């Protein structure tokens, strides 16, 4: 019986849709089923990121480029992987607080903008073992760049926030850079 079965289908899909709303939606008090009963905290972490391309112990290396990279003014298509130290101060010998591990790719044909995909893994103090994940656009010659924090683990489970970056020093010959970061996250 066609009419009855299509009515049934409509009913079924309405029910599934409502179930989806309930399971995915936020509760009335603004908390989600995942963070119920937990208090929201805001944390800002300040550190310096050391990207060493040329040196005794490099921390970043190009892993790929495309045909267009050779003629592009911005090196479009280049991809590099890195495992960069994060330190308390701008000096490479200052206290290590974690590492930034991930990749950057030259993703703009018109300016030097990198697609950044990385995790900060913290190695000391109360954040030891916790991590934050970043996915964003880094227009490296802008004085301040902003990248979204899209998640985290450990102390930073369910984190969301943003990272602000400013170049502290850049060697144009080697590409080695020290970048100051303030990363602000809301977590529980
Ligand atoms: C961080 O945690 C690891 C693993 O639990 C431990 O081995 C290490 O000593 C800790 N580091 C600091 C500085 O507390
Ligand atoms: C980080 O915050 C400090 C203190 O407010 C400020 O002096 C510094 O300029 C900020 N740096 C960045 C990259 O936002």
Short mmCIF file of N, CA and C and ligand atoms in Angstrom, two decimals:
data_model
loop_
_atom_site.label_atom_id
_atom_site.label_comp_id
_atom_site.label_asym_id
_atom_site.label_seq_id
_atom_site.Cartn_x
_atom_site.Cartn_y
_atom_site.Cartn_z
N UNK A 1 0.85 -1.21 0.00
CA UNK A 1 0.00 0.00 0.00
C UNK A 1 0.88 1.25 0.00
N UNK A 2 1.00 1.87 -1.12
CA UNK A 2 1.93 2.99 -1.26
C UNK A 2 1.65 4.16 -0.30
N UNK A 3 0.39 4.66 -0.20
CA UNK A 3 0.15 5.84 0.64
C UNK A 3 0.56 5.60 2.10
N UNK A 4 0.20 4.41 2.61
CA UNK A 4 0.50 4.13 4.02
C UNK A 4 2.00 4.07 4.24
N UNK A 5 2.72 3.39 3.32
CA UNK A 5 4.15 3.24 3.57
C UNK A 5 4.87 4.59 3.44
N UNK A 6 4.40 5.49 2.55
CA UNK A 6 5.09 6.78 2.47
C UNK A 6 4.81 7.63 3.71
N UNK A 7 3.56 7.51 4.26
CA UNK A 7 3.25 8.20 5.52
C UNK A 7 4.18 7.70 6.63
N UNK A 8 4.35 6.38 6.62
CA UNK A 8 5.22 5.77 7.63
C UNK A 8 6.65 6.31 7.49
N UNK A 9 7.08 6.43 6.23
CA UNK A 9 8.43 6.95 5.99
C UNK A 9 8.58 8.37 6.52
N UNK A 10 7.57 9.20 6.28
CA UNK A 10 7.62 10.59 6.75
C UNK A 10 7.70 10.61 8.27
N UNK A 11 6.86 9.79 8.91
CA UNK A 11 6.85 9.73 10.36
C UNK A 11 8.20 9.28 10.90
N UNK A 12 8.74 8.25 10.24
CA UNK A 12 10.01 7.70 10.69
C UNK A 12 11.11 8.75 10.55
N UNK A 13 11.12 9.46 9.42
CA UNK A 13 12.21 10.42 9.25
C UNK A 13 12.04 11.60 10.19
N UNK A 14 10.77 11.99 10.49
CA UNK A 14 10.56 13.06 11.47
C UNK A 14 11.11 12.63 12.83
N UNK A 15 10.83 11.38 13.20
CA UNK A 15 11.28 10.89 14.50
C UNK A 15 12.80 10.87 14.56
N UNK A 16 13.42 10.39 13.48
CA UNK A 16 14.88 10.33 13.46
C UNK A 16 15.47 11.74 13.55
N UNK A 17 14.81 12.69 12.86
CA UNK A 17 15.28 14.07 12.87
C UNK A 17 15.23 14.63 14.30
N UNK A 18 14.09 14.32 15.00
CA UNK A 18 13.95 14.81 16.38
C UNK A 18 15.00 14.18 17.29
N UNK A 19 15.24 12.86 17.07
CA UNK A 19 16.26 12.18 17.88
C UNK A 19 17.62 12.84 17.67
N UNK A 20 17.89 13.19 16.42
CA UNK A 20 19.14 13.83 16.06
C UNK A 20 19.28 15.17 16.78
N UNK A 21 18.17 15.94 16.81
CA UNK A 21 18.18 17.24 17.49
C UNK A 21 18.49 17.07 18.97
N UNK A 22 17.85 16.06 19.58
CA UNK A 22 18.03 15.86 21.02
C UNK A 22 19.47 15.44 21.31
N UNK A 23 20.01 14.50 20.49
CA UNK A 23 21.34 14.00 20.83
C UNK A 23 22.42 15.01 20.48
N UNK A 24 22.22 15.80 19.42
CA UNK A 24 23.28 16.71 19.02
C UNK A 24 23.11 18.11 19.60
N UNK A 25 21.92 18.43 20.07
CA UNK A 25 21.64 19.81 20.48
C UNK A 25 22.17 20.13 21.86
N UNK A 26 22.17 21.40 22.17
CA UNK A 26 22.60 21.85 23.50
C UNK A 26 21.40 21.80 24.44
N UNK A 27 21.67 21.61 25.70
CA UNK A 27 20.59 21.63 26.68
C UNK A 27 20.22 23.08 26.95
N UNK A 28 19.05 23.26 27.57
CA UNK A 28 18.52 24.60 27.74
C UNK A 28 19.46 25.52 28.53
N UNK A 29 20.21 24.97 29.49
CA UNK A 29 21.06 25.82 30.33
C UNK A 29 22.39 26.18 29.66
N UNK A 30 22.55 25.83 28.39
CA UNK A 30 23.75 26.24 27.66
C UNK A 30 24.87 25.22 27.74
N UNK A 31 24.73 24.21 28.58
CA UNK A 31 25.79 23.20 28.61
C UNK A 31 25.38 22.09 27.65
N UNK A 32 26.36 21.32 27.20
CA UNK A 32 26.02 20.23 26.30
C UNK A 32 26.06 18.95 27.12
N UNK A 33 25.48 17.87 26.59
CA UNK A 33 25.48 16.62 27.37
C UNK A 33 26.90 16.17 27.74
N UNK A 34 27.91 16.65 26.98
CA UNK A 34 29.29 16.22 27.24
C UNK A 34 29.92 16.90 28.46
N UNK A 35 29.51 18.14 28.74
CA UNK A 35 30.19 18.89 29.78
C UNK A 35 29.31 19.16 30.99
N UNK A 36 28.20 18.42 31.09
CA UNK A 36 27.24 18.67 32.16
C UNK A 36 27.90 18.63 33.53
N UNK A 37 27.66 19.64 34.32
CA UNK A 37 28.18 19.67 35.68
C UNK A 37 29.61 20.15 35.77
N UNK A 38 30.26 20.44 34.65
CA UNK A 38 31.65 20.89 34.70
C UNK A 38 31.69 22.40 34.53
N UNK A 39 32.64 23.02 35.20
CA UNK A 39 32.73 24.47 35.12
C UNK A 39 33.66 24.89 34.00
N UNK A 40 33.25 25.92 33.27
CA UNK A 40 34.05 26.41 32.15
C UNK A 40 35.21 27.27 32.66
N UNK A 41 36.42 27.04 32.14
CA UNK A 41 37.59 27.84 32.53
C UNK A 41 38.19 28.46 31.29
N UNK A 42 38.83 29.61 31.47
CA UNK A 42 39.56 30.22 30.36
C UNK A 42 41.03 30.23 30.74
N UNK A 43 41.87 29.73 29.84
CA UNK A 43 43.31 29.68 30.10
C UNK A 43 44.05 30.33 28.94
N UNK A 44 45.04 31.16 29.25
CA UNK A 44 45.91 31.69 28.19
C UNK A 44 47.32 31.18 28.43
N UNK A 45 47.92 30.63 27.39
CA UNK A 45 49.27 30.08 27.49
C UNK A 45 50.17 30.91 26.57
N UNK A 46 51.29 31.33 27.13
CA UNK A 46 52.23 32.18 26.39
C UNK A 46 53.50 31.38 26.15
N UNK A 47 53.99 31.33 24.91
CA UNK A 47 55.25 30.63 24.65
C UNK A 47 55.86 31.11 23.34
N UNK A 48 57.08 30.64 23.12
CA UNK A 48 57.79 30.95 21.87
C UNK A 48 58.03 29.65 21.11
N UNK A 49 57.77 29.73 19.82
CA UNK A 49 57.82 28.58 18.91
C UNK A 49 59.09 28.75 18.07
N UNK A 50 59.91 27.69 18.01
CA UNK A 50 61.19 27.78 17.28
C UNK A 50 61.13 26.86 16.07
N UNK A 51 61.13 27.46 14.87
CA UNK A 51 61.07 26.68 13.63
C UNK A 51 62.46 26.75 13.00
N UNK A 52 63.20 25.65 13.09
CA UNK A 52 64.59 25.64 12.62
C UNK A 52 64.68 24.79 11.35
N UNK A 53 64.88 25.47 10.24
CA UNK A 53 64.96 24.78 8.95
C UNK A 53 66.41 24.45 8.64
N UNK A 54 67.31 25.40 8.96
CA UNK A 54 68.74 25.19 8.73
C UNK A 54 69.46 25.35 10.06
N UNK A 55 70.25 24.33 10.44
CA UNK A 55 70.98 24.40 11.69
C UNK A 55 71.51 23.04 12.03
N UNK A 56 72.18 22.95 13.20
CA UNK A 56 72.74 21.67 13.61
C UNK A 56 71.63 20.64 13.85
N UNK A 57 70.55 21.10 14.47
CA UNK A 57 69.42 20.20 14.71
C UNK A 57 68.15 20.81 14.13
N UNK A 58 67.94 20.59 12.83
CA UNK A 58 66.72 21.15 12.21
C UNK A 58 65.47 20.54 12.85
N UNK A 59 64.38 21.33 12.87
CA UNK A 59 63.13 20.84 13.45
C UNK A 59 62.01 20.82 12.42
N UNK A 60 62.30 21.30 11.20
CA UNK A 60 61.27 21.33 10.15
C UNK A 60 61.92 20.97 8.83
N UNK A 61 61.18 20.23 7.99
CA UNK A 61 61.74 19.87 6.70
C UNK A 61 60.64 19.77 5.65
N UNK A 62 60.99 20.26 4.49
CA UNK A 62 60.05 20.18 3.36
C UNK A 62 59.86 18.71 2.99
N UNK A 63 58.61 18.29 2.81
CA UNK A 63 58.36 16.90 2.42
C UNK A 63 57.79 16.79 1.02
N UNK A 64 57.27 17.90 0.47
CA UNK A 64 56.68 17.81 -0.86
C UNK A 64 56.58 19.19 -1.49
N UNK A 65 56.57 19.20 -2.79
CA UNK A 65 56.19 20.40 -3.54
C UNK A 65 55.58 19.94 -4.84
N UNK A 66 54.92 20.86 -5.53
CA UNK A 66 54.27 20.48 -6.79
C UNK A 66 54.98 21.23 -7.92
N UNK A 67 54.63 20.92 -9.13
CA UNK A 67 55.23 21.57 -10.29
C UNK A 67 55.13 23.10 -10.17
N UNK A 68 53.96 23.59 -9.74
CA UNK A 68 53.74 25.04 -9.63
C UNK A 68 54.65 25.70 -8.60
N UNK A 69 55.14 24.94 -7.62
CA UNK A 69 55.96 25.53 -6.55
C UNK A 69 57.22 26.19 -7.11
N UNK A 70 57.73 25.61 -8.21
CA UNK A 70 59.00 26.08 -8.77
C UNK A 70 58.89 27.47 -9.38
N UNK A 71 57.70 27.81 -9.90
CA UNK A 71 57.56 29.12 -10.55
C UNK A 71 56.77 30.09 -9.67
N UNK A 72 56.08 29.57 -8.65
CA UNK A 72 55.23 30.43 -7.81
C UNK A 72 56.09 31.32 -6.92
N UNK A 73 55.71 32.61 -6.84
CA UNK A 73 56.40 33.56 -5.95
C UNK A 73 56.21 33.18 -4.48
N UNK A 74 55.17 32.44 -4.19
CA UNK A 74 54.86 32.12 -2.79
C UNK A 74 55.19 30.66 -2.47
N UNK A 75 55.83 29.96 -3.42
CA UNK A 75 56.15 28.56 -3.18
C UNK A 75 54.89 27.70 -3.05
N UNK A 76 53.82 28.16 -3.70
CA UNK A 76 52.53 27.48 -3.61
C UNK A 76 52.69 25.97 -3.81
N UNK A 77 52.12 25.20 -2.90
CA UNK A 77 52.14 23.74 -3.04
C UNK A 77 53.20 23.07 -2.19
N UNK A 78 54.10 23.87 -1.57
CA UNK A 78 55.13 23.29 -0.70
C UNK A 78 54.49 22.81 0.61
N UNK A 79 54.92 21.65 1.06
CA UNK A 79 54.43 21.11 2.34
C UNK A 79 55.64 20.76 3.20
N UNK A 80 55.64 21.19 4.45
CA UNK A 80 56.74 20.84 5.37
C UNK A 80 56.16 20.25 6.65
N UNK A 81 56.90 19.32 7.21
CA UNK A 81 56.52 18.75 8.51
C UNK A 81 57.46 19.30 9.56
N UNK A 82 56.96 19.47 10.76
CA UNK A 82 57.82 20.01 11.82
C UNK A 82 57.51 19.38 13.17
N UNK A 83 58.53 19.42 14.01
CA UNK A 83 58.41 19.04 15.43
C UNK A 83 59.21 20.10 16.16
N UNK A 84 58.55 21.22 16.44
CA UNK A 84 59.24 22.43 16.91
C UNK A 84 59.14 22.60 18.43
N UNK A 85 60.26 22.95 19.08
CA UNK A 85 60.19 23.20 20.52
C UNK A 85 59.38 24.47 20.85
N UNK A 86 58.68 24.41 21.97
CA UNK A 86 57.96 25.58 22.51
C UNK A 86 58.64 25.91 23.84
N UNK A 87 59.12 27.14 23.95
CA UNK A 87 59.85 27.50 25.16
C UNK A 87 59.19 28.69 25.86
N UNK A 88 59.54 28.83 27.13
CA UNK A 88 58.97 29.89 27.95
C UNK A 88 59.39 31.28 27.45
N UNK A 89 60.68 31.40 27.09
CA UNK A 89 61.21 32.69 26.63
C UNK A 89 61.63 32.60 25.17
N UNK A 90 62.07 33.73 24.60
CA UNK A 90 62.45 33.74 23.19
C UNK A 90 63.75 33.00 22.88
N UNK A 91 64.59 32.82 23.91
CA UNK A 91 65.85 32.14 23.71
C UNK A 91 65.62 30.63 23.60
N UNK A 92 66.29 30.00 22.62
CA UNK A 92 66.10 28.56 22.39
C UNK A 92 66.49 27.73 23.61
N UNK A 93 67.36 28.29 24.49
CA UNK A 93 67.80 27.53 25.66
C UNK A 93 66.89 27.76 26.87
N UNK A 94 65.86 28.58 26.72
CA UNK A 94 64.97 28.80 27.87
C UNK A 94 64.09 27.56 28.07
N UNK A 95 63.39 27.51 29.19
CA UNK A 95 62.66 26.30 29.60
C UNK A 95 61.71 25.76 28.51
N UNK A 96 61.86 24.45 28.22
CA UNK A 96 60.99 23.79 27.24
C UNK A 96 59.63 23.51 27.89
N UNK A 97 58.55 23.97 27.28
CA UNK A 97 57.24 23.67 27.88
C UNK A 97 56.43 22.68 27.04
N UNK A 98 56.86 22.48 25.78
CA UNK A 98 56.13 21.53 24.94
C UNK A 98 56.68 21.53 23.54
N UNK A 99 55.94 20.89 22.63
CA UNK A 99 56.37 20.85 21.24
C UNK A 99 55.16 21.10 20.35
N UNK A 100 55.42 21.68 19.18
CA UNK A 100 54.37 21.84 18.17
C UNK A 100 54.69 20.85 17.07
N UNK A 101 53.76 19.94 16.82
CA UNK A 101 54.01 18.87 15.84
C UNK A 101 52.92 18.91 14.79
N UNK A 102 53.34 19.01 13.52
CA UNK A 102 52.34 19.03 12.47
C UNK A 102 52.92 19.40 11.14
N UNK A 103 52.10 20.07 10.34
CA UNK A 103 52.59 20.45 9.03
C UNK A 103 52.08 21.83 8.65
N UNK A 104 52.88 22.49 7.80
CA UNK A 104 52.40 23.72 7.17
C UNK A 104 52.56 23.57 5.67
N UNK A 105 51.64 24.19 4.96
CA UNK A 105 51.64 24.08 3.51
C UNK A 105 51.40 25.47 2.94
N UNK A 106 52.16 25.80 1.90
CA UNK A 106 51.96 27.08 1.24
C UNK A 106 50.69 26.96 0.39
N UNK A 107 49.63 27.61 0.87
CA UNK A 107 48.31 27.36 0.30
C UNK A 107 47.75 28.59 -0.42
N UNK A 108 48.58 29.64 -0.58
CA UNK A 108 48.08 30.83 -1.26
C UNK A 108 48.99 31.16 -2.44
N UNK A 109 48.40 31.51 -3.55
CA UNK A 109 49.20 31.85 -4.73
C UNK A 109 49.61 33.31 -4.73
N UNK A 110 48.96 34.14 -3.87
CA UNK A 110 49.18 35.58 -3.96
C UNK A 110 49.91 36.21 -2.79
N UNK A 111 49.94 35.54 -1.65
CA UNK A 111 50.74 36.06 -0.54
C UNK A 111 51.31 34.87 0.20
N UNK A 112 52.23 35.14 1.13
CA UNK A 112 52.84 34.02 1.82
C UNK A 112 51.95 33.59 2.98
N UNK A 113 50.99 32.74 2.67
CA UNK A 113 50.06 32.25 3.70
C UNK A 113 50.18 30.75 3.80
N UNK A 114 50.28 30.31 5.03
CA UNK A 114 50.43 28.88 5.26
C UNK A 114 49.14 28.31 5.82
N UNK A 115 48.80 27.12 5.37
CA UNK A 115 47.77 26.34 6.04
C UNK A 115 48.49 25.61 7.17
N UNK A 116 48.07 25.83 8.42
CA UNK A 116 48.72 25.22 9.58
C UNK A 116 47.81 24.11 10.13
N UNK A 117 48.36 22.93 10.29
CA UNK A 117 47.62 21.80 10.88
C UNK A 117 48.55 21.18 11.90
N UNK A 118 48.28 21.38 13.17
CA UNK A 118 49.26 20.93 14.16
C UNK A 118 48.63 20.68 15.53
N UNK A 119 49.42 19.96 16.33
CA UNK A 119 49.07 19.77 17.74
C UNK A 119 50.16 20.38 18.59
N UNK A 120 49.77 21.07 19.64
CA UNK A 120 50.73 21.46 20.68
C UNK A 120 50.64 20.35 21.72
N UNK A 121 51.78 19.76 22.05
CA UNK A 121 51.75 18.78 23.13
C UNK A 121 52.57 19.37 24.27
N UNK A 122 51.95 19.47 25.43
CA UNK A 122 52.61 20.11 26.57
C UNK A 122 53.37 19.06 27.38
N UNK A 123 54.54 19.46 27.89
CA UNK A 123 55.46 18.49 28.48
C UNK A 123 55.84 18.80 29.91
N UNK A 124 55.21 19.80 30.51
CA UNK A 124 55.60 20.07 31.89
C UNK A 124 54.44 20.71 32.67
N UNK A 125 54.61 20.68 34.00
CA UNK A 125 53.64 21.34 34.87
C UNK A 125 52.24 20.74 34.77
N UNK A 126 51.24 21.56 35.05
CA UNK A 126 49.87 21.05 35.11
C UNK A 126 49.32 20.63 33.74
N UNK A 127 49.94 21.13 32.64
CA UNK A 127 49.45 20.76 31.31
C UNK A 127 50.17 19.54 30.75
N UNK A 128 51.16 19.01 31.49
CA UNK A 128 51.96 17.88 31.00
C UNK A 128 51.06 16.77 30.46
N UNK A 129 51.27 16.38 29.22
CA UNK A 129 50.50 15.29 28.62
C UNK A 129 49.23 15.75 27.91
N UNK A 130 48.81 16.99 28.14
CA UNK A 130 47.61 17.49 27.48
C UNK A 130 48.00 18.10 26.13
N UNK A 131 47.03 18.19 25.23
CA UNK A 131 47.36 18.76 23.92
C UNK A 131 46.24 19.66 23.41
N UNK A 132 46.61 20.51 22.46
CA UNK A 132 45.65 21.38 21.77
C UNK A 132 45.86 21.23 20.27
N UNK A 133 44.77 21.28 19.52
CA UNK A 133 44.86 21.15 18.07
C UNK A 133 44.49 22.46 17.38
N UNK A 134 45.32 22.82 16.40
CA UNK A 134 45.16 24.08 15.66
C UNK A 134 44.93 23.76 14.19
N UNK A 135 44.01 24.49 13.59
CA UNK A 135 43.81 24.39 12.14
C UNK A 135 43.51 25.80 11.67
N UNK A 136 44.44 26.39 10.89
CA UNK A 136 44.17 27.78 10.51
C UNK A 136 45.08 28.29 9.42
N UNK A 137 44.91 29.59 9.16
CA UNK A 137 45.67 30.26 8.10
C UNK A 137 46.68 31.18 8.76
N UNK A 138 47.93 31.08 8.32
CA UNK A 138 49.01 31.86 8.90
C UNK A 138 49.65 32.71 7.81
N UNK A 139 49.25 33.96 7.79
CA UNK A 139 49.76 34.91 6.79
C UNK A 139 51.04 35.49 7.39
N UNK A 140 52.18 34.85 7.08
CA UNK A 140 53.37 35.01 7.92
C UNK A 140 53.97 36.42 7.98
N UNK A 141 53.66 37.27 7.00
CA UNK A 141 54.20 38.64 7.09
C UNK A 141 53.24 39.63 7.74
N UNK A 142 52.07 39.18 8.19
CA UNK A 142 51.17 40.08 8.94
C UNK A 142 51.72 40.20 10.35
N UNK A 143 51.53 41.37 10.95
CA UNK A 143 52.16 41.54 12.27
C UNK A 143 51.54 40.61 13.31
N UNK A 144 50.23 40.46 13.29
CA UNK A 144 49.59 39.48 14.20
C UNK A 144 48.70 38.56 13.38
N UNK A 145 48.84 37.28 13.63
CA UNK A 145 48.00 36.29 12.95
C UNK A 145 47.12 35.60 13.98
N UNK A 146 45.95 35.17 13.53
CA UNK A 146 45.04 34.46 14.43
C UNK A 146 44.66 33.12 13.83
N UNK A 147 44.74 32.09 14.64
CA UNK A 147 44.37 30.75 14.17
C UNK A 147 43.43 30.10 15.18
N UNK A 148 42.43 29.39 14.70
CA UNK A 148 41.49 28.75 15.63
C UNK A 148 42.08 27.52 16.33
N UNK A 149 41.74 27.38 17.61
CA UNK A 149 42.00 26.13 18.34
C UNK A 149 40.73 25.31 18.20
N UNK A 150 40.85 24.13 17.64
CA UNK A 150 39.64 23.38 17.32
C UNK A 150 39.36 22.21 18.27
N UNK A 151 40.27 22.01 19.24
CA UNK A 151 40.01 20.93 20.19
C UNK A 151 41.21 20.70 21.07
N UNK A 152 41.09 19.69 21.94
CA UNK A 152 42.20 19.39 22.83
C UNK A 152 41.98 18.07 23.54
N UNK A 153 43.01 17.67 24.28
CA UNK A 153 42.90 16.43 25.07
C UNK A 153 43.38 16.69 26.49
N UNK A 154 43.11 15.73 27.37
CA UNK A 154 43.55 15.84 28.76
C UNK A 154 42.87 17.01 29.44
N UNK A 155 43.66 17.91 30.04
CA UNK A 155 43.11 19.10 30.68
C UNK A 155 42.32 19.96 29.71
N UNK A 156 42.64 19.80 28.42
CA UNK A 156 42.02 20.64 27.39
C UNK A 156 40.93 19.91 26.59
N UNK A 157 40.42 18.85 27.17
CA UNK A 157 39.32 18.14 26.50
C UNK A 157 38.17 19.13 26.23
N UNK A 158 37.62 19.07 25.02
CA UNK A 158 36.52 19.95 24.57
C UNK A 158 36.93 21.41 24.40
N UNK A 159 38.26 21.66 24.36
CA UNK A 159 38.71 23.06 24.27
C UNK A 159 38.30 23.70 22.95
N UNK A 160 38.09 25.01 23.04
CA UNK A 160 37.94 25.82 21.83
C UNK A 160 38.56 27.18 22.14
N UNK A 161 39.06 27.84 21.11
CA UNK A 161 39.71 29.11 21.38
C UNK A 161 40.47 29.61 20.17
N UNK A 162 41.52 30.40 20.46
CA UNK A 162 42.27 31.00 19.35
C UNK A 162 43.71 31.19 19.77
N UNK A 163 44.58 31.20 18.76
CA UNK A 163 46.00 31.45 18.99
C UNK A 163 46.36 32.75 18.28
N UNK A 164 47.09 33.63 18.98
CA UNK A 164 47.60 34.86 18.36
C UNK A 164 49.10 34.70 18.22
N UNK A 165 49.62 35.02 17.04
CA UNK A 165 51.04 34.82 16.76
C UNK A 165 51.67 36.09 16.24
N UNK A 166 52.90 36.34 16.73
CA UNK A 166 53.68 37.49 16.25
C UNK A 166 55.10 37.01 16.03
N UNK A 167 55.68 37.34 14.88
CA UNK A 167 57.07 36.93 14.64
C UNK A 167 57.99 37.68 15.58
N UNK A 168 58.84 36.94 16.29
CA UNK A 168 59.80 37.56 17.19
C UNK A 168 61.10 37.79 16.42
N UNK A 169 61.53 36.78 15.65
CA UNK A 169 62.70 36.97 14.78
C UNK A 169 62.56 36.05 13.58
N UNK A 170 63.11 36.51 12.45
CA UNK A 170 63.04 35.72 11.21
C UNK A 170 64.33 35.95 10.45
N UNK A 171 65.01 34.84 10.11
CA UNK A 171 66.22 34.93 9.30
C UNK A 171 65.79 34.65 7.86
N UNK A 172 65.83 35.70 7.03
CA UNK A 172 65.31 35.56 5.66
C UNK A 172 66.16 34.63 4.81
N UNK A 173 67.43 34.44 5.19
CA UNK A 173 68.31 33.55 4.42
C UNK A 173 67.97 32.09 4.63
N UNK A 174 67.73 31.72 5.90
CA UNK A 174 67.49 30.31 6.20
C UNK A 174 66.00 30.00 6.35
N UNK A 175 65.22 31.01 6.70
CA UNK A 175 63.81 30.79 6.99
C UNK A 175 63.58 30.45 8.46
N UNK A 176 64.67 30.33 9.23
CA UNK A 176 64.52 30.03 10.67
C UNK A 176 63.73 31.16 11.34
N UNK A 177 62.78 30.78 12.20
CA UNK A 177 61.94 31.79 12.82
C UNK A 177 61.65 31.46 14.28
N UNK A 178 61.50 32.53 15.07
CA UNK A 178 61.00 32.40 16.43
C UNK A 178 59.70 33.19 16.46
N UNK A 179 58.63 32.56 16.91
CA UNK A 179 57.31 33.19 16.89
C UNK A 179 56.72 33.18 18.30
N UNK A 180 56.24 34.35 18.71
CA UNK A 180 55.60 34.46 20.03
C UNK A 180 54.11 34.12 19.90
N UNK A 181 53.61 33.31 20.81
CA UNK A 181 52.20 32.92 20.79
C UNK A 181 51.51 33.21 22.11
N UNK A 182 50.27 33.65 22.02
CA UNK A 182 49.34 33.61 23.15
C UNK A 182 48.17 32.75 22.70
N UNK A 183 47.95 31.66 23.40
CA UNK A 183 46.87 30.76 23.01
C UNK A 183 45.81 30.81 24.12
N UNK A 184 44.63 31.25 23.75
CA UNK A 184 43.54 31.37 24.74
C UNK A 184 42.49 30.31 24.46
N UNK A 185 42.19 29.51 25.48
CA UNK A 185 41.19 28.46 25.28
C UNK A 185 40.17 28.45 26.41
N UNK A 186 38.96 28.06 26.04
CA UNK A 186 37.91 27.76 27.01
C UNK A 186 37.88 26.25 27.10
N UNK A 187 37.93 25.72 28.32
CA UNK A 187 37.88 24.26 28.50
C UNK A 187 37.22 23.99 29.86
N UNK A 188 37.25 22.73 30.32
CA UNK A 188 36.50 22.41 31.55
C UNK A 188 37.40 21.86 32.64
C1 LIG B 1 55.47 14.68 32.23
O1 LIG B 1 54.77 13.44 32.22
C2 LIG B 1 55.60 12.33 31.85
C3 LIG B 1 54.69 11.11 31.68
O2 LIG B 1 53.80 10.99 32.76
C4 LIG B 1 56.69 12.15 32.89
O3 LIG B 1 57.52 11.06 32.54
C5 LIG B 1 57.52 13.42 32.94
O4 LIG B 1 58.49 13.32 33.96
C6 LIG B 1 56.62 14.63 33.20
N1 LIG B 1 57.43 15.82 33.06
C7 LIG B 1 57.46 16.80 33.98
C8 LIG B 1 58.40 17.93 33.68
O5 LIG B 1 56.76 16.77 34.95
C1 LIG B 2 50.79 38.12 24.50
O1 LIG B 2 50.33 38.73 25.65
C2 LIG B 2 51.31 39.58 26.25
C3 LIG B 2 50.72 40.04 27.58
O2 LIG B 2 49.45 40.58 27.41
C4 LIG B 2 51.63 40.73 25.31
O3 LIG B 2 52.61 41.53 25.87
C5 LIG B 2 52.15 40.15 24.01
O4 LIG B 2 52.35 41.19 23.06
C6 LIG B 2 51.14 39.17 23.44
N1 LIG B 2 51.70 38.52 22.28
C7 LIG B 2 50.94 38.07 21.28
C8 LIG B 2 51.64 37.35 20.17
O5 LIG B 2 49.72 38.21 21.24
#
